[in-house]
């Protein structure tokens, strides 16, 4: 069976339609990220043409299915900003991490292999671990995450990004 391929321009058109829904569909940006990363893994905008062919893989199809489900795309978002119910503050270093929620503390140390990872990854991992630790308190609530790492703040607020696939995947873990 022959693999389907479409042009980078076709991907950009699709992503443009998806981007127009970001303010209307909950988590639209989050579910765009795997499609953006897929495109960028096969096409380099700075040096390749728009007519470059990009494969439509099974992995990509699994992410496109979310967009075909009307329960996702017709849900809509409130125009009112959500009131924050709970604030969680996190921090990380090359040796360990911690998080605080309502005077409750969660902390740990990185393994030798973890401590070799980039600090942005460790800071985001600290957020993920803290959220998982306090998850029973957070279900159904609006949570404000405080971090001193501006990259982490951006990746959380923008539901991922395209500069670092590793951080994008970690953000996906946080949001899903």
Tab-separated table of C-alpha atoms in Angstrom:
chain	number	residue	atom	x	y	z
A	1	UNK	CA	0.000	0.000	0.000
A	2	UNK	CA	1.367	3.387	-1.016
A	3	UNK	CA	1.904	5.981	1.696
A	4	UNK	CA	-0.175	9.135	1.283
A	5	UNK	CA	1.799	12.349	0.944
A	6	UNK	CA	0.600	15.940	0.816
A	7	UNK	CA	2.478	19.176	0.311
A	8	UNK	CA	3.801	21.307	3.136
A	9	UNK	CA	1.465	24.028	1.859
A	10	UNK	CA	-1.525	21.702	2.382
A	11	UNK	CA	-0.375	21.187	5.970
A	12	UNK	CA	-0.034	24.942	6.446
A	13	UNK	CA	-3.576	25.486	5.151
A	14	UNK	CA	-4.912	22.874	7.569
A	15	UNK	CA	-2.941	24.354	10.466
A	16	UNK	CA	-4.256	27.804	9.557
A	17	UNK	CA	-7.835	26.563	9.839
A	18	UNK	CA	-7.011	24.930	13.165
A	19	UNK	CA	-5.320	28.106	14.410
A	20	UNK	CA	-8.472	30.074	13.632
A	21	UNK	CA	-10.282	27.869	16.172
A	22	UNK	CA	-7.879	28.362	19.090
A	23	UNK	CA	-10.119	30.841	20.927
A	24	UNK	CA	-13.275	28.850	20.149
A	25	UNK	CA	-12.414	25.210	20.831
A	26	UNK	CA	-11.011	24.063	24.183
A	27	UNK	CA	-7.493	22.659	23.798
A	28	UNK	CA	-7.393	23.364	20.041
A	29	UNK	CA	-3.817	24.613	20.279
A	30	UNK	CA	-2.789	21.536	22.279
A	31	UNK	CA	-4.175	19.217	19.601
A	32	UNK	CA	-2.487	21.244	16.845
A	33	UNK	CA	0.969	20.690	18.346
A	34	UNK	CA	1.526	17.081	17.190
A	35	UNK	CA	0.518	18.105	13.667
A	36	UNK	CA	2.910	21.070	13.723
A	37	UNK	CA	5.740	18.886	15.025
A	38	UNK	CA	5.008	16.264	12.372
A	39	UNK	CA	5.231	18.863	9.612
A	40	UNK	CA	8.455	20.323	11.008
A	41	UNK	CA	10.039	16.875	11.288
A	42	UNK	CA	9.698	16.427	7.497
A	43	UNK	CA	9.875	20.014	6.214
A	44	UNK	CA	12.340	22.811	6.967
A	45	UNK	CA	10.627	26.120	6.126
A	46	UNK	CA	13.899	28.045	5.829
A	47	UNK	CA	15.360	25.840	3.119
A	48	UNK	CA	12.581	23.774	1.522
A	49	UNK	CA	9.758	24.745	-0.801
A	50	UNK	CA	6.038	24.716	-0.006
A	51	UNK	CA	5.549	21.930	-2.542
A	52	UNK	CA	7.762	19.573	-0.519
A	53	UNK	CA	5.863	16.330	0.090
A	54	UNK	CA	5.190	15.295	3.676
A	55	UNK	CA	3.968	11.772	4.540
A	56	UNK	CA	0.642	11.223	6.270
A	57	UNK	CA	1.624	8.568	8.810
A	58	UNK	CA	-0.559	6.454	11.088
A	59	UNK	CA	0.777	8.453	14.024
A	60	UNK	CA	-0.365	11.679	12.372
A	61	UNK	CA	-3.778	10.187	11.560
A	62	UNK	CA	-4.260	9.325	15.233
A	63	UNK	CA	-3.871	13.025	16.077
A	64	UNK	CA	-6.142	14.181	13.257
A	65	UNK	CA	-8.979	11.992	14.573
A	66	UNK	CA	-9.474	14.362	17.536
A	67	UNK	CA	-10.409	17.117	15.069
A	68	UNK	CA	-13.024	14.898	13.385
A	69	UNK	CA	-14.879	14.277	16.649
A	70	UNK	CA	-17.704	16.816	16.907
A	71	UNK	CA	-17.783	16.332	20.691
A	72	UNK	CA	-14.391	18.079	20.693
A	73	UNK	CA	-14.906	20.712	18.024
A	74	UNK	CA	-18.446	21.796	18.942
A	75	UNK	CA	-17.831	22.082	22.690
A	76	UNK	CA	-17.017	25.798	22.659
A	77	UNK	CA	-15.261	27.940	25.255
A	78	UNK	CA	-16.588	30.411	27.751
A	79	UNK	CA	-15.902	34.046	26.962
A	80	UNK	CA	-15.431	34.701	30.680
A	81	UNK	CA	-11.965	33.998	32.097
A	82	UNK	CA	-11.958	31.232	34.689
A	83	UNK	CA	-11.371	32.220	38.291
A	84	UNK	CA	-8.314	30.530	39.770
A	85	UNK	CA	-9.241	28.146	42.579
A	86	UNK	CA	-5.809	26.817	43.503
A	87	UNK	CA	-2.265	28.137	43.087
A	88	UNK	CA	0.702	25.786	42.814
A	89	UNK	CA	4.275	27.087	42.898
A	90	UNK	CA	7.106	24.917	41.575
A	91	UNK	CA	10.857	25.166	41.199
A	92	UNK	CA	13.692	22.924	40.103
A	93	UNK	CA	17.459	22.822	40.039
A	94	UNK	CA	19.942	20.309	38.681
A	95	UNK	CA	19.716	18.375	41.957
A	96	UNK	CA	16.022	18.376	42.831
A	97	UNK	CA	12.565	19.861	42.567
A	98	UNK	CA	9.651	20.958	44.673
A	99	UNK	CA	6.124	22.249	44.641
A	100	UNK	CA	3.819	23.966	47.120
A	101	UNK	CA	0.025	24.023	47.238
A	102	UNK	CA	-1.831	25.565	50.182
A	103	UNK	CA	1.159	25.078	52.509
A	104	UNK	CA	1.440	21.432	51.446
A	105	UNK	CA	4.944	20.631	50.189
A	106	UNK	CA	6.038	18.077	47.610
A	107	UNK	CA	9.717	17.595	46.781
A	108	UNK	CA	12.218	15.144	45.408
A	109	UNK	CA	15.685	14.640	43.984
A	110	UNK	CA	16.613	13.916	40.391
A	111	UNK	CA	18.424	10.719	39.469
A	112	UNK	CA	21.903	11.073	37.977
A	113	UNK	CA	20.522	10.622	34.441
A	114	UNK	CA	17.654	13.080	35.033
A	115	UNK	CA	20.006	15.722	36.431
A	116	UNK	CA	21.819	15.801	33.070
A	117	UNK	CA	18.704	17.040	31.266
A	118	UNK	CA	18.226	20.682	30.288
A	119	UNK	CA	16.977	22.908	33.123
A	120	UNK	CA	13.866	23.872	31.127
A	121	UNK	CA	12.921	20.198	30.935
A	122	UNK	CA	13.569	19.730	34.663
A	123	UNK	CA	11.468	22.786	35.527
A	124	UNK	CA	8.571	21.475	33.430
A	125	UNK	CA	8.981	17.977	34.856
A	126	UNK	CA	8.750	19.532	38.341
A	127	UNK	CA	5.381	21.009	37.354
A	128	UNK	CA	4.148	17.675	35.963
A	129	UNK	CA	5.267	15.723	39.041
A	130	UNK	CA	3.728	18.275	41.408
A	131	UNK	CA	0.410	18.259	39.530
A	132	UNK	CA	0.352	14.452	39.590
A	133	UNK	CA	1.113	14.473	43.316
A	134	UNK	CA	-1.737	16.877	44.145
A	135	UNK	CA	-4.126	15.644	41.432
A	136	UNK	CA	-6.887	14.518	43.820
A	137	UNK	CA	-7.194	18.112	45.073
A	138	UNK	CA	-7.210	19.582	41.557
A	139	UNK	CA	-9.893	17.655	39.689
A	140	UNK	CA	-12.519	20.028	38.319
A	141	UNK	CA	-10.687	23.132	39.537
A	142	UNK	CA	-8.929	25.979	37.764
A	143	UNK	CA	-5.241	25.887	38.712
A	144	UNK	CA	-2.653	28.656	38.465
A	145	UNK	CA	0.905	27.360	38.064
A	146	UNK	CA	3.672	29.671	39.222
A	147	UNK	CA	7.171	29.022	37.898
A	148	UNK	CA	10.242	31.237	37.693
A	149	UNK	CA	11.137	29.675	34.337
A	150	UNK	CA	9.711	31.786	31.511
A	151	UNK	CA	10.045	28.977	28.962
A	152	UNK	CA	7.949	26.684	31.141
A	153	UNK	CA	5.346	29.416	31.642
A	154	UNK	CA	5.120	29.932	27.873
A	155	UNK	CA	4.861	26.216	27.104
A	156	UNK	CA	2.071	25.798	29.658
A	157	UNK	CA	0.173	28.930	28.613
A	158	UNK	CA	0.525	28.146	24.906
A	159	UNK	CA	-0.158	24.410	25.358
A	160	UNK	CA	3.242	23.464	23.969
A	161	UNK	CA	5.488	24.907	21.304
A	162	UNK	CA	7.528	23.992	18.256
A	163	UNK	CA	11.057	24.971	19.333
A	164	UNK	CA	11.562	21.967	21.610
A	165	UNK	CA	9.681	18.750	20.797
A	166	UNK	CA	10.823	17.363	24.168
A	167	UNK	CA	9.154	20.229	26.053
A	168	UNK	CA	6.103	19.989	23.823
A	169	UNK	CA	5.649	16.298	24.639
A	170	UNK	CA	6.103	17.036	28.338
A	171	UNK	CA	3.480	19.801	28.088
A	172	UNK	CA	1.160	17.317	26.362
A	173	UNK	CA	1.602	15.052	29.389
A	174	UNK	CA	0.605	17.926	31.665
A	175	UNK	CA	-2.531	18.898	29.730
A	176	UNK	CA	-3.879	15.424	28.937
